[in-house]
Structures are given as structure tokens and as C-alpha cells.
mmCIF file of C-alpha atoms and ligand atoms in Angstrom:
data_model
loop_
_atom_site.group_PDB
_atom_site.id
_atom_site.type_symbol
_atom_site.label_atom_id
_atom_site.label_comp_id
_atom_site.label_asym_id
_atom_site.label_seq_id
_atom_site.Cartn_x
_atom_site.Cartn_y
_atom_site.Cartn_z
ATOM 1 C CA MET A 1 3.930 27.279 23.801
ATOM 2 C CA ASN A 2 1.094 26.203 21.538
ATOM 3 C CA LEU A 3 0.396 22.705 20.320
ATOM 4 C CA ASN A 4 -0.594 21.821 16.773
ATOM 5 C CA GLN A 5 -4.361 21.967 17.260
ATOM 6 C CA GLN A 6 -4.881 19.919 14.116
ATOM 7 C CA TYR A 7 -4.123 16.778 16.121
ATOM 8 C CA LEU A 8 -7.461 17.341 17.836
ATOM 9 C CA THR A 9 -9.209 16.827 14.506
ATOM 10 C CA LEU A 10 -7.915 13.261 14.233
ATOM 11 C CA THR A 11 -10.281 10.479 15.090
ATOM 12 C CA GLU A 12 -8.695 7.988 17.455
ATOM 13 C CA ASN A 13 -7.594 4.948 15.482
ATOM 14 C CA TYR A 14 -9.584 2.302 17.291
ATOM 15 C CA LEU A 15 -9.818 -0.086 14.363
ATOM 16 C CA PHE A 16 -7.232 -2.721 15.213
ATOM 17 C CA SER A 17 -7.448 -2.221 18.974
ATOM 18 C CA THR A 18 -11.225 -2.750 18.856
ATOM 19 C CA ILE A 19 -10.730 -5.840 16.696
ATOM 20 C CA ASN A 20 -8.126 -7.231 19.112
ATOM 21 C CA HIS A 21 -10.336 -6.489 22.083
ATOM 22 C CA LYS A 22 -13.371 -8.232 20.556
ATOM 23 C CA VAL A 23 -11.274 -11.246 19.520
ATOM 24 C CA ALA A 24 -9.656 -11.534 22.965
ATOM 25 C CA GLN A 25 -13.063 -11.365 24.655
ATOM 26 C CA TYR A 26 -14.449 -14.082 22.382
ATOM 27 C CA GLN A 27 -11.378 -16.295 22.843
ATOM 28 C CA GLN A 28 -11.627 -15.970 26.618
ATOM 29 C CA LYS A 29 -15.137 -17.412 26.551
ATOM 30 C CA HIS A 30 -14.293 -20.049 23.925
ATOM 31 C CA ALA A 31 -10.773 -21.109 24.817
ATOM 32 C CA ASP A 32 -10.834 -24.285 22.684
ATOM 33 C CA THR A 33 -12.022 -22.619 19.485
ATOM 34 C CA LYS A 34 -9.524 -21.883 16.752
ATOM 35 C CA ILE A 35 -9.938 -18.344 15.475
ATOM 36 C CA ILE A 36 -8.726 -17.704 11.925
ATOM 37 C CA ARG A 37 -7.262 -14.266 11.417
ATOM 38 C CA LEU A 38 -7.654 -12.822 7.957
ATOM 39 C CA GLY A 39 -7.696 -9.253 9.192
ATOM 40 C CA ILE A 40 -4.251 -7.772 9.389
ATOM 41 C CA GLY A 41 -2.428 -6.899 6.177
ATOM 42 C CA ASP A 42 0.941 -8.234 7.294
ATOM 43 C CA VAL A 43 2.871 -10.902 5.441
ATOM 44 C CA THR A 44 3.349 -14.358 6.985
ATOM 45 C CA LYS A 45 6.174 -15.781 4.867
ATOM 46 C CA PRO A 46 9.759 -15.188 6.020
ATOM 47 C CA LEU A 47 12.372 -13.338 3.979
ATOM 48 C CA ALA A 48 13.614 -15.227 0.905
ATOM 49 C CA PRO A 49 16.956 -17.090 1.167
ATOM 50 C CA ALA A 50 18.726 -14.741 -1.309
ATOM 51 C CA ILE A 51 17.823 -11.784 0.916
ATOM 52 C CA ILE A 52 18.953 -13.526 4.101
ATOM 53 C CA GLU A 53 22.273 -14.406 2.496
ATOM 54 C CA ALA A 54 22.858 -10.788 1.431
ATOM 55 C CA LEU A 55 21.944 -9.550 4.921
ATOM 56 C CA HIS A 56 24.447 -11.983 6.491
ATOM 57 C CA GLU A 57 27.204 -10.851 4.143
ATOM 58 C CA ALA A 58 26.506 -7.207 4.938
ATOM 59 C CA VAL A 59 26.586 -7.871 8.673
ATOM 60 C CA ALA A 60 29.994 -9.544 8.265
ATOM 61 C CA GLU A 61 31.276 -6.545 6.269
ATOM 62 C CA GLN A 62 30.253 -4.180 9.052
ATOM 63 C CA GLY A 63 32.585 -6.107 11.383
ATOM 64 C CA GLN A 64 35.662 -5.577 9.203
ATOM 65 C CA GLU A 65 37.605 -2.356 9.146
ATOM 66 C CA SER A 66 38.266 -2.514 5.394
ATOM 67 C CA GLN A 67 34.597 -3.023 4.531
ATOM 68 C CA PHE A 68 32.855 -1.060 7.261
ATOM 69 C CA HIS A 69 30.188 1.484 6.247
ATOM 70 C CA GLY A 70 29.385 4.505 8.411
ATOM 71 C CA TYR A 71 26.995 7.311 7.457
ATOM 72 C CA GLY A 72 25.625 6.551 4.019
ATOM 73 C CA PRO A 73 23.965 8.718 1.356
ATOM 74 C CA GLU A 74 20.499 9.689 2.656
ATOM 75 C CA GLN A 75 18.942 9.021 -0.752
ATOM 76 C CA GLY A 76 20.325 5.464 -0.859
ATOM 77 C CA TYR A 77 23.428 3.613 -2.053
ATOM 78 C CA ASP A 78 23.992 3.541 -5.787
ATOM 79 C CA PHE A 79 24.070 -0.285 -5.863
ATOM 80 C CA LEU A 80 20.416 -0.369 -4.785
ATOM 81 C CA ARG A 81 19.312 2.633 -6.835
ATOM 82 C CA GLN A 82 20.890 1.033 -9.916
ATOM 83 C CA ALA A 83 19.056 -2.234 -9.228
ATOM 84 C CA ILE A 84 15.769 -0.297 -8.976
ATOM 85 C CA GLN A 85 16.601 1.652 -12.134
ATOM 86 C CA GLU A 86 17.173 -1.620 -14.050
ATOM 87 C CA HIS A 87 13.970 -3.087 -12.607
ATOM 88 C CA TYR A 88 11.943 -0.143 -13.995
ATOM 89 C CA GLN A 89 13.595 -0.422 -17.384
ATOM 90 C CA LYS A 90 13.265 -4.183 -17.650
ATOM 91 C CA ASN A 91 9.796 -4.682 -16.223
ATOM 92 C CA TYR A 92 7.952 -1.447 -17.051
ATOM 93 C CA SER A 93 10.043 -0.055 -19.949
ATOM 94 C CA VAL A 94 10.402 3.106 -17.872
ATOM 95 C CA ALA A 95 13.721 4.963 -18.049
ATOM 96 C CA LEU A 96 14.669 6.631 -14.776
ATOM 97 C CA ALA A 97 17.754 8.645 -13.908
ATOM 98 C CA ILE A 98 19.445 7.294 -10.814
ATOM 99 C CA ASP A 99 18.887 10.549 -8.943
ATOM 100 C CA GLU A 100 15.129 10.257 -9.473
ATOM 101 C CA ILE A 101 15.195 7.235 -7.118
ATOM 102 C CA PHE A 102 15.147 7.787 -3.339
ATOM 103 C CA VAL A 103 15.537 4.796 -1.027
ATOM 104 C CA SER A 104 13.417 4.987 2.122
ATOM 105 C CA ASP A 105 12.403 2.955 5.149
ATOM 106 C CA GLY A 106 9.015 2.320 3.572
ATOM 107 C CA ALA A 107 6.093 3.906 1.806
ATOM 108 C CA LYS A 108 4.261 5.069 4.929
ATOM 109 C CA SER A 109 7.047 7.427 6.019
ATOM 110 C CA ASP A 110 7.481 8.970 2.587
ATOM 111 C CA LEU A 111 3.734 9.333 2.036
ATOM 112 C CA GLY A 112 3.605 11.362 5.222
ATOM 113 C CA ASN A 113 6.903 13.204 4.777
ATOM 114 C CA VAL A 114 6.222 14.332 1.219
ATOM 115 C CA LEU A 115 3.645 16.738 2.576
ATOM 116 C CA ASP A 116 6.566 18.879 3.815
ATOM 117 C CA LEU A 117 6.859 20.085 0.216
ATOM 118 C CA PHE A 118 3.319 21.408 -0.089
ATOM 119 C CA SER A 119 1.510 24.432 1.255
ATOM 120 C CA VAL A 120 -1.354 23.805 3.682
ATOM 121 C CA ASP A 121 -3.852 25.648 1.509
ATOM 122 C CA ASN A 122 -3.780 22.977 -1.216
ATOM 123 C CA VAL A 123 -6.961 21.079 -1.995
ATOM 124 C CA VAL A 124 -6.380 17.359 -1.509
ATOM 125 C CA LEU A 125 -8.386 14.632 -3.241
ATOM 126 C CA ILE A 126 -8.419 11.299 -1.431
ATOM 127 C CA PRO A 127 -10.290 8.158 -2.487
ATOM 128 C CA ASP A 128 -12.722 6.684 0.017
ATOM 129 C CA PRO A 129 -12.280 3.898 1.084
ATOM 130 C CA VAL A 130 -8.491 3.889 1.239
ATOM 131 C CA TYR A 131 -5.375 3.382 3.392
ATOM 132 C CA PRO A 132 -6.089 5.790 6.301
ATOM 133 C CA VAL A 133 -2.593 7.336 6.416
ATOM 134 C CA TYR A 134 -3.397 9.793 3.586
ATOM 135 C CA VAL A 135 -6.288 11.291 5.517
ATOM 136 C CA ASP A 136 -4.535 11.495 8.875
ATOM 137 C CA THR A 137 -1.294 13.019 7.565
ATOM 138 C CA ASN A 138 -3.246 15.755 5.796
ATOM 139 C CA LYS A 139 -5.418 16.393 8.815
ATOM 140 C CA MET A 140 -2.304 16.750 10.973
ATOM 141 C CA ALA A 141 -1.205 19.560 8.663
ATOM 142 C CA GLY A 142 -4.662 21.156 8.573
ATOM 143 C CA ARG A 143 -5.377 20.641 4.856
ATOM 144 C CA SER A 144 -8.924 20.391 3.596
ATOM 145 C CA ILE A 145 -9.803 17.048 2.063
ATOM 146 C CA VAL A 146 -12.247 16.257 -0.718
ATOM 147 C CA TYR A 147 -13.218 12.596 -0.770
ATOM 148 C CA LEU A 148 -13.552 10.640 -4.010
ATOM 149 C CA THR A 149 -16.276 8.099 -3.414
ATOM 150 C CA GLY A 150 -15.557 4.515 -4.402
ATOM 151 C CA ASN A 151 -18.628 2.310 -4.741
ATOM 152 C CA ARG A 152 -20.128 -0.605 -6.604
ATOM 153 C CA GLU A 153 -21.127 1.642 -9.513
ATOM 154 C CA ASN A 154 -17.558 2.767 -10.224
ATOM 155 C CA HIS A 155 -16.030 -0.578 -9.160
ATOM 156 C CA PHE A 156 -14.239 1.282 -6.338
ATOM 157 C CA LEU A 157 -12.174 3.166 -8.920
ATOM 158 C CA PRO A 158 -13.234 6.826 -8.675
ATOM 159 C CA MET A 159 -12.473 8.907 -11.760
ATOM 160 C CA PRO A 160 -11.771 12.630 -12.135
ATOM 161 C CA ASP A 161 -14.545 15.152 -12.486
ATOM 162 C CA HIS A 162 -13.369 18.219 -14.390
ATOM 163 C CA ASN A 163 -15.511 20.503 -12.246
ATOM 164 C CA MET A 164 -13.385 19.605 -9.228
ATOM 165 C CA THR A 165 -10.564 21.741 -7.905
ATOM 166 C CA ALA A 166 -7.457 19.687 -7.148
ATOM 167 C CA ASP A 167 -3.873 20.334 -6.105
ATOM 168 C CA ILE A 168 -2.819 17.013 -4.603
ATOM 169 C CA ILE A 169 -4.403 13.725 -5.686
ATOM 170 C CA TYR A 170 -3.833 10.378 -3.984
ATOM 171 C CA LEU A 171 -4.191 7.227 -6.045
ATOM 172 C CA CYS A 172 -3.606 3.754 -4.660
ATOM 173 C CA SER A 173 -3.533 0.909 -7.186
ATOM 174 C CA PRO A 174 -3.988 -1.945 -6.360
ATOM 175 C CA ASN A 175 -6.061 -0.297 -3.689
ATOM 176 C CA ASN A 176 -5.983 -1.094 -0.001
ATOM 177 C CA PRO A 177 -8.635 -2.150 1.052
ATOM 178 C CA THR A 178 -10.667 -2.758 -2.123
ATOM 179 C CA GLY A 179 -8.036 -4.520 -4.246
ATOM 180 C CA ALA A 180 -9.317 -2.537 -7.243
ATOM 181 C CA VAL A 181 -6.717 -1.753 -9.941
ATOM 182 C CA TYR A 182 -6.781 1.141 -12.408
ATOM 183 C CA ASN A 183 -6.259 0.217 -16.056
ATOM 184 C CA ARG A 184 -4.145 2.288 -18.465
ATOM 185 C CA GLU A 185 -7.029 4.361 -19.816
ATOM 186 C CA GLN A 186 -8.211 5.233 -16.337
ATOM 187 C CA LEU A 187 -4.738 6.240 -15.165
ATOM 188 C CA LYS A 188 -4.265 8.252 -18.351
ATOM 189 C CA ALA A 189 -7.477 10.137 -17.529
ATOM 190 C CA TRP A 190 -6.063 10.943 -14.074
ATOM 191 C CA VAL A 191 -2.729 12.041 -15.559
ATOM 192 C CA ASP A 192 -4.482 14.303 -18.088
ATOM 193 C CA PHE A 193 -6.646 15.746 -15.326
ATOM 194 C CA ALA A 194 -3.660 16.402 -13.060
ATOM 195 C CA ARG A 195 -1.749 18.123 -15.855
ATOM 196 C CA GLN A 196 -4.712 20.268 -16.749
ATOM 197 C CA LYS A 197 -5.148 21.329 -13.108
ATOM 198 C CA GLU A 198 -1.376 21.520 -12.497
ATOM 199 C CA ALA A 199 -2.001 19.138 -9.628
ATOM 200 C CA ILE A 200 0.366 16.441 -8.373
ATOM 201 C CA ILE A 201 -0.586 12.771 -8.170
ATOM 202 C CA LEU A 202 0.844 10.867 -5.210
ATOM 203 C CA PHE A 203 0.727 7.321 -6.565
ATOM 204 C CA ASP A 204 0.948 4.549 -3.990
ATOM 205 C CA SER A 205 2.010 1.300 -5.637
ATOM 206 C CA ALA A 206 2.706 -0.678 -2.456
ATOM 207 C CA TYR A 207 0.875 -3.706 -3.920
ATOM 208 C CA GLU A 208 2.094 -3.503 -7.536
ATOM 209 C CA ALA A 209 3.859 -6.867 -7.292
ATOM 210 C CA PHE A 210 0.446 -8.567 -7.101
ATOM 211 C CA ILE A 211 -0.461 -7.430 -10.620
ATOM 212 C CA ASP A 212 0.276 -10.184 -13.085
ATOM 213 C CA ASP A 213 -1.969 -9.069 -15.926
ATOM 214 C CA PRO A 214 0.435 -7.389 -18.393
ATOM 215 C CA ALA A 215 -2.411 -5.169 -19.611
ATOM 216 C CA LEU A 216 -2.537 -3.415 -16.226
ATOM 217 C CA PRO A 217 0.024 -0.748 -15.279
ATOM 218 C CA ARG A 218 2.264 -1.458 -12.289
ATOM 219 C CA SER A 219 3.875 1.971 -12.298
ATOM 220 C CA ILE A 220 2.218 5.295 -13.061
ATOM 221 C CA PHE A 221 5.288 6.131 -15.118
ATOM 222 C CA GLU A 222 4.067 3.638 -17.720
ATOM 223 C CA ILE A 223 1.518 6.347 -18.553
ATOM 224 C CA GLU A 224 2.528 9.078 -20.981
ATOM 225 C CA GLY A 225 2.874 12.507 -19.415
ATOM 226 C CA SER A 226 3.020 11.191 -15.837
ATOM 227 C CA LYS A 227 6.586 12.322 -15.161
ATOM 228 C CA GLU A 228 5.345 15.913 -15.290
ATOM 229 C CA CYS A 229 2.686 15.338 -12.638
ATOM 230 C CA ALA A 230 3.371 12.313 -10.395
ATOM 231 C CA ILE A 231 5.448 10.963 -7.541
ATOM 232 C CA GLU A 232 5.441 7.185 -7.013
ATOM 233 C CA PHE A 233 5.738 5.464 -3.632
ATOM 234 C CA CYS A 234 6.951 1.864 -3.648
ATOM 235 C CA SER A 235 7.531 -0.585 -0.877
ATOM 236 C CA LEU A 236 9.313 -3.877 -0.394
ATOM 237 C CA SER A 237 6.964 -4.645 2.516
ATOM 238 C CA LYS A 238 4.421 -6.716 0.618
ATOM 239 C CA THR A 239 6.614 -7.338 -2.439
ATOM 240 C CA ALA A 240 9.396 -9.077 -0.547
ATOM 241 C CA GLY A 241 8.266 -9.490 3.070
ATOM 242 C CA PHE A 242 10.072 -6.371 4.371
ATOM 243 C CA THR A 243 7.333 -5.276 6.816
ATOM 244 C CA GLY A 244 9.702 -5.903 9.723
ATOM 245 C CA THR A 245 12.985 -5.248 7.882
ATOM 246 C CA ARG A 246 11.885 -1.881 6.411
ATOM 247 C CA CYS A 247 12.797 -0.649 2.956
ATOM 248 C CA GLY A 248 10.986 1.136 0.146
ATOM 249 C CA TYR A 249 11.694 3.676 -2.557
ATOM 250 C CA THR A 250 10.100 6.806 -3.926
ATOM 251 C CA ILE A 251 10.438 8.104 -7.476
ATOM 252 C CA VAL A 252 10.438 11.873 -7.904
ATOM 253 C CA PRO A 253 10.937 12.699 -11.605
ATOM 254 C CA LYS A 254 13.139 15.611 -12.585
ATOM 255 C CA ALA A 255 10.421 16.673 -15.033
ATOM 256 C CA LEU A 256 8.149 17.453 -12.085
ATOM 257 C CA ILE A 257 8.298 21.234 -11.869
ATOM 258 C CA ARG A 258 5.874 23.527 -10.074
ATOM 259 C CA ASN A 259 6.233 27.284 -9.587
ATOM 260 C CA GLU A 260 9.546 26.955 -11.480
ATOM 261 C CA GLN A 261 10.872 24.712 -8.710
ATOM 262 C CA SER A 262 12.136 21.142 -9.088
ATOM 263 C CA LEU A 263 10.257 18.813 -6.744
ATOM 264 C CA ASN A 264 13.129 16.365 -7.167
ATOM 265 C CA GLN A 265 15.579 18.919 -5.755
ATOM 266 C CA TRP A 266 13.196 19.868 -2.960
ATOM 267 C CA TRP A 267 12.723 16.231 -1.964
ATOM 268 C CA LEU A 268 16.503 15.708 -1.987
ATOM 269 C CA ARG A 269 16.869 18.783 0.213
ATOM 270 C CA ARG A 270 14.149 17.512 2.560
ATOM 271 C CA GLN A 271 15.589 14.010 2.813
ATOM 272 C CA THR A 272 19.207 15.060 3.299
ATOM 273 C CA THR A 273 18.072 17.372 6.102
ATOM 274 C CA LYS A 274 15.567 15.217 7.948
ATOM 275 C CA PHE A 275 16.216 11.576 6.991
ATOM 276 C CA ASN A 276 19.186 9.419 7.942
ATOM 277 C CA GLY A 277 18.851 6.949 5.102
ATOM 278 C CA VAL A 278 18.295 3.206 5.345
ATOM 279 C CA SER A 279 21.008 1.098 6.968
ATOM 280 C CA TYR A 280 23.693 -0.368 4.693
ATOM 281 C CA ILE A 281 22.753 -3.861 5.826
ATOM 282 C CA VAL A 282 19.083 -3.500 4.905
ATOM 283 C CA GLN A 283 19.924 -1.906 1.550
ATOM 284 C CA LYS A 284 22.148 -4.904 0.759
ATOM 285 C CA GLY A 285 19.223 -7.190 1.563
ATOM 286 C CA ALA A 286 16.938 -5.013 -0.581
ATOM 287 C CA ALA A 287 19.335 -5.181 -3.546
ATOM 288 C CA ALA A 288 19.109 -8.994 -3.405
ATOM 289 C CA VAL A 289 15.362 -8.673 -4.134
ATOM 290 C CA PHE A 290 16.240 -7.482 -7.636
ATOM 291 C CA THR A 291 18.688 -10.268 -8.505
ATOM 292 C CA PRO A 292 17.371 -13.104 -10.734
ATOM 293 C CA GLN A 293 17.453 -15.477 -7.770
ATOM 294 C CA GLY A 294 15.744 -12.958 -5.476
ATOM 295 C CA GLN A 295 13.049 -12.256 -8.074
ATOM 296 C CA GLN A 296 12.377 -15.955 -8.505
ATOM 297 C CA GLN A 297 12.058 -16.467 -4.755
ATOM 298 C CA ILE A 298 9.841 -13.457 -4.011
ATOM 299 C CA LYS A 299 7.601 -14.332 -6.964
ATOM 300 C CA ALA A 300 7.060 -17.798 -5.478
ATOM 301 C CA ASP A 301 5.908 -16.179 -2.201
ATOM 302 C CA ILE A 302 3.613 -13.777 -4.030
ATOM 303 C CA ALA A 303 2.192 -16.691 -6.043
ATOM 304 C CA TYR A 304 1.371 -18.409 -2.742
ATOM 305 C CA TYR A 305 -0.614 -15.383 -1.524
ATOM 306 C CA GLN A 306 -2.238 -15.029 -4.953
ATOM 307 C CA GLU A 307 -3.393 -18.641 -4.760
ATOM 308 C CA ASN A 308 -4.846 -17.908 -1.310
ATOM 309 C CA ALA A 309 -6.721 -14.969 -2.814
ATOM 310 C CA ARG A 310 -7.946 -17.109 -5.703
ATOM 311 C CA LEU A 311 -9.294 -19.749 -3.298
ATOM 312 C CA ILE A 312 -11.195 -17.081 -1.353
ATOM 313 C CA THR A 313 -12.636 -15.427 -4.465
ATOM 314 C CA ASN A 314 -13.689 -18.836 -5.867
ATOM 315 C CA CYS A 315 -15.588 -19.423 -2.656
ATOM 316 C CA LEU A 316 -17.266 -15.989 -2.873
ATOM 317 C CA ASP A 317 -18.200 -16.706 -6.502
ATOM 318 C CA GLU A 318 -19.797 -19.982 -5.430
ATOM 319 C CA LEU A 319 -21.734 -18.192 -2.724
ATOM 320 C CA SER A 320 -22.699 -15.366 -5.127
ATOM 321 C CA ILE A 321 -21.220 -12.712 -2.874
ATOM 322 C CA TYR A 322 -20.210 -9.423 -4.525
ATOM 323 C CA TYR A 323 -16.537 -8.510 -4.121
ATOM 324 C CA THR A 324 -13.710 -6.586 -5.697
ATOM 325 C CA GLY A 325 -9.978 -7.384 -5.597
ATOM 326 C CA GLY A 326 -8.374 -10.717 -4.906
ATOM 327 C CA ILE A 327 -7.270 -11.158 -8.493
ATOM 328 C CA GLN A 328 -4.442 -8.635 -8.827
ATOM 329 C CA SER A 329 -4.308 -7.913 -5.117
ATOM 330 C CA PRO A 330 -3.888 -9.632 -1.726
ATOM 331 C CA TYR A 331 -7.128 -8.047 -0.481
ATOM 332 C CA ILE A 332 -10.675 -9.184 -1.066
ATOM 333 C CA TRP A 333 -13.348 -6.577 -0.464
ATOM 334 C CA LEU A 334 -16.762 -8.095 -0.067
ATOM 335 C CA GLU A 335 -20.199 -6.701 0.429
ATOM 336 C CA CYS A 336 -21.776 -7.403 3.808
ATOM 337 C CA PRO A 337 -25.086 -9.279 3.853
ATOM 338 C CA VAL A 338 -28.193 -7.086 3.662
ATOM 339 C CA ALA A 339 -29.012 -5.296 6.911
ATOM 340 C CA MET A 340 -25.507 -5.674 8.342
ATOM 341 C CA ASP A 341 -22.995 -2.885 8.516
ATOM 342 C CA SER A 342 -19.300 -3.770 8.553
ATOM 343 C CA TRP A 343 -19.020 -4.015 12.358
ATOM 344 C CA ALA A 344 -22.179 -6.109 12.624
ATOM 345 C CA PHE A 345 -20.725 -8.429 9.997
ATOM 346 C CA PHE A 346 -17.437 -8.534 11.895
ATOM 347 C CA ASP A 347 -19.304 -9.754 15.003
ATOM 348 C CA TYR A 348 -21.333 -12.201 12.920
ATOM 349 C CA LEU A 349 -18.257 -13.784 11.295
ATOM 350 C CA LEU A 350 -16.409 -13.950 14.600
ATOM 351 C CA THR A 351 -19.226 -15.600 16.507
ATOM 352 C CA LYS A 352 -20.641 -17.846 13.769
ATOM 353 C CA ALA A 353 -17.459 -18.882 11.922
ATOM 354 C CA GLN A 354 -14.616 -17.695 14.163
ATOM 355 C CA ILE A 355 -13.103 -15.755 11.290
ATOM 356 C CA VAL A 356 -11.569 -12.329 11.820
ATOM 357 C CA GLY A 357 -11.550 -9.788 9.001
ATOM 358 C CA THR A 358 -11.391 -5.997 8.894
ATOM 359 C CA PRO A 359 -14.592 -3.903 8.908
ATOM 360 C CA GLY A 360 -14.739 -1.605 5.892
ATOM 361 C CA ALA A 361 -15.735 1.349 8.087
ATOM 362 C CA GLY A 362 -12.093 1.517 9.193
ATOM 363 C CA PHE A 363 -11.115 2.717 5.704
ATOM 364 C CA GLY A 364 -13.630 5.531 5.297
ATOM 365 C CA GLN A 365 -17.332 6.230 5.139
ATOM 366 C CA SER A 366 -17.778 4.438 1.824
ATOM 367 C CA GLY A 367 -16.560 1.248 3.470
ATOM 368 C CA GLU A 368 -19.495 1.037 5.914
ATOM 369 C CA ARG A 369 -21.185 -1.847 4.112
ATOM 370 C CA TYR A 370 -18.031 -3.744 3.143
ATOM 371 C CA PHE A 371 -15.464 -6.039 4.672
ATOM 372 C CA ARG A 372 -11.784 -6.763 3.917
ATOM 373 C CA LEU A 373 -10.273 -10.231 3.928
ATOM 374 C CA SER A 374 -6.526 -10.577 3.564
ATOM 375 C CA ALA A 375 -4.846 -13.376 1.569
ATOM 376 C CA PHE A 376 -1.593 -13.063 3.541
ATOM 377 C CA GLY A 377 -2.526 -16.002 5.773
ATOM 378 C CA LYS A 378 -1.361 -19.616 5.790
ATOM 379 C CA ARG A 379 -2.948 -22.015 3.286
ATOM 380 C CA ASP A 380 -4.443 -24.331 5.903
ATOM 381 C CA ASP A 381 -6.141 -21.388 7.587
ATOM 382 C CA ILE A 382 -7.506 -20.145 4.283
ATOM 383 C CA MET A 383 -8.937 -23.591 3.488
ATOM 384 C CA GLU A 384 -10.500 -23.837 6.922
ATOM 385 C CA ALA A 385 -11.948 -20.322 6.619
ATOM 386 C CA ILE A 386 -13.479 -21.212 3.242
ATOM 387 C CA ALA A 387 -15.085 -24.360 4.667
ATOM 388 C CA ARG A 388 -16.539 -22.342 7.543
ATOM 389 C CA LEU A 389 -17.827 -19.603 5.242
ATOM 390 C CA LYS A 390 -19.594 -22.181 3.083
ATOM 391 C CA LYS A 391 -21.147 -23.742 6.143
ATOM 392 C CA ILE A 392 -22.667 -20.547 7.483
ATOM 393 C CA TRP A 393 -23.754 -19.236 4.053
ATOM 394 C CA GLN A 394 -25.429 -22.305 2.582
HETATM 395 N N1 PLP B 1 0.553 2.001 1.265
HETATM 396 C C1 PLP B 1 -0.469 1.151 1.419
HETATM 397 C C2 PLP B 1 -1.632 1.255 0.508
HETATM 398 C C3 PLP B 1 -0.443 0.192 2.442
HETATM 399 O O1 PLP B 1 -1.494 -0.630 2.601
HETATM 400 C C4 PLP B 1 0.672 0.128 3.294
HETATM 401 C C5 PLP B 1 0.751 -0.861 4.392
HETATM 402 O O2 PLP B 1 -0.129 -1.578 4.717
HETATM 403 C C6 PLP B 1 1.700 1.030 3.091
HETATM 404 C C7 PLP B 1 1.623 1.954 2.069
HETATM 405 C C8 PLP B 1 2.881 1.040 4.008
HETATM 406 O O3 PLP B 1 3.942 0.430 3.446
HETATM 407 P P1 PLP B 1 5.336 0.362 4.211
HETATM 408 O O4 PLP B 1 5.345 -0.874 5.019
HETATM 409 O O5 PLP B 1 6.328 0.352 3.090
HETATM 410 O O6 PLP B 1 5.459 1.601 5.030
#
């Protein structure tokens, strides 16, 4: 019996446990102080009424013999896949076949599971800083990773270099943690690069709902040629508050062919073998997201977070602090003051202003001098945090 030795290459994920430990220690010594948490990227608003109503109805159906649903299709019920298909057509002018849409329990699972389709000897390009799951899932499989450095010079939007070898390319737009968003020309350059290298882009659009500038692409399939080289991972977690309810969807185009094999068929084969599908009840709730009423309600919640982000970025503008994100994204990525790395700044903010954020080092080496604030908090907390920031900075 041999274990997968690649697990030994993983660095222990101490990020949030270290944060929690430091916050608990501080709170113990300062029991009366209110600590404002702008660290974790979880939503704070409850599910919208249209979703709750649909969930209730589905629960009732499951209690009636004539309407009961047992094992469902692993790739999702047609009522939800159709709603997603219409959403792509209406909002992105992207035509999808229903069997290009795979319903999942969220983007994280599919981003990890998709690696089942690829050989371990592929060269993987991963932006740095970025959502750490891409790095860890590839390390678990023993793939070699080439990092694409994001920095102030490239506005945290690394671009392809034609001298690079690439088989699998991760793109995350809007990016977690930097909030940076690729424009059409930039995504087109990535699509052209991927096609030239016969690479596959794994496009994570978990935060697409925060883009409200029509000039910016919300789906990679808005870019010509992308169906021959990309898979898109979408999530209702941040779009509709499904972090605890769990539902997402992945688009694998039928035009995506490598070594004469259809990736769409391979993904279907993988999912029907290893995935049980999302529960009928949750899929009913998810379908309500795409109704006119559901869209209106989730957009109001997103607008609330966007206003939070705007208030934070206004404050940073006033204080002349460099940042990215916050405009088409729930994350604000700010530069730490000179001579402070991201953990030193974490300690500084906690002790001087009792604000908790996330040190950039937790998202890769290029995050060492940066810090992430999340706009998913409550308005009063955001206002209080802004007042405290102004006090310590001025
Ligand atoms: N992708 C990115 C960039 C994320 O930041 C997150 C969650 O924070 C996810 C995917 C995970 O999404 P889900 O909740 O759908 O698994």
C-alpha cells in the first residue's frame, strides 16, 4: 500500500486558521472591542424570497408520491439547464446546446474534478495571486506549475507570452483576490494563445455577476474561438447566496476536441460515473434564480455588496492608497504601506483599527505586499471600518 506522495508537497493551509487564532487572541485581551471582519469571502445576505419559495415547493413535492423525485440525471435536470441556456443567450448572446451545460454542487468541486480528464505531464499555467484551489489540486496530482505573475505593472492581469509552453491555463475574472477583470481584447489574446498552443483554458467566472460594465465580458464564450479551447466554471455561491445551499454549473462545449476526443463526452462520462448530481430541491431553488423575479432580487443583493465596495474604494481614493478591484468585483486588493508585508499589515490593522482582512500572501508569492478586503459585509460594519481606516491613516 502506497500513499499519493504528492500530498506531501502541499503547504498546510494555515491562512484562515492563523487569522482566526490571531483574532481570538486579540479579542480575549480586548473583550469590549468590536472587531470588524472584512476577511472571509462568504456572503452575508440570506437567500432571495423567490428562491426560498421554490425550495419550499420542491420540499413539498418530495413528500408526495405523485411528485416525488428519486435519482436524477447527474448532469442536471433539464428545467435548470434550459434556464441556464436562456440566461447565456439573453445576457451574453451565447448559444449553448443543453448538453453543453453540467449542473454541479459548485465551482470548487468541478475545478478540482476536471483534472481527471488531463494527463499529469501537462504544463499548467496559473496566475499568482489567485484562488489557491488551482495550485493545490494540481499539486495533488503531481503536475508542474508555471506561475503567471500579477503585479502593479500589469494591473494584476497577466498576459500570454508566446515563448511559454502551456497545456492547461487557469484564468479567473473577476479575479479572487485582486478583483481585476480581463477586457475583451485581453481575453481574445488568451484565446488565440490557447488555440495556437492547443492548450485548454479553465475559465473561472465565479464572480461574473459583479460585472456591470457591458464592455467587459462575463463569459469567456463571448470571445470568438473560445468554444474550441475553453471550459467555463460558474457558481451561484456569490451570484445568489448559494455558499451554504450549493449549486453551480460548468460549460463544456462540444467544439472542444483534443486528440480527436470530445471533452464534453469525457466530462459526461466522468460525471455520470463519479458524481451523484445536485438534489432536486436545490436545483428547483437554483432555477428560481433565473426567473425575472429571482433576477431582480439577486441583483438587489449584488447592488448592496457593490455599494459596499464603492464605499471602500472611495475611502482608499481619498487616502491615496493603490488598489485594484472593488468596481466590478466584491474584493478590494490594496497595497500595504511601505515596509509592511501582508501579515505585518494584518497585525497593524487588527491592533490599530480592529479590522480583519486577508493577507495577500495567502494567495501566492505575488500577494506578499498586498491585502484583500471583502465587500460582503454589512453596511454598518463597512461604514465603521471606513471611519477607522481614515482615523489611522490621516
Ligand atoms: N472560484 C473562485 C475564484 C472562488 O473565489 C470561489 C470561492 O470563494 C470558488 C470558485 C468556489 O465557488 P463554489 O462555492 O461554487 O464552490
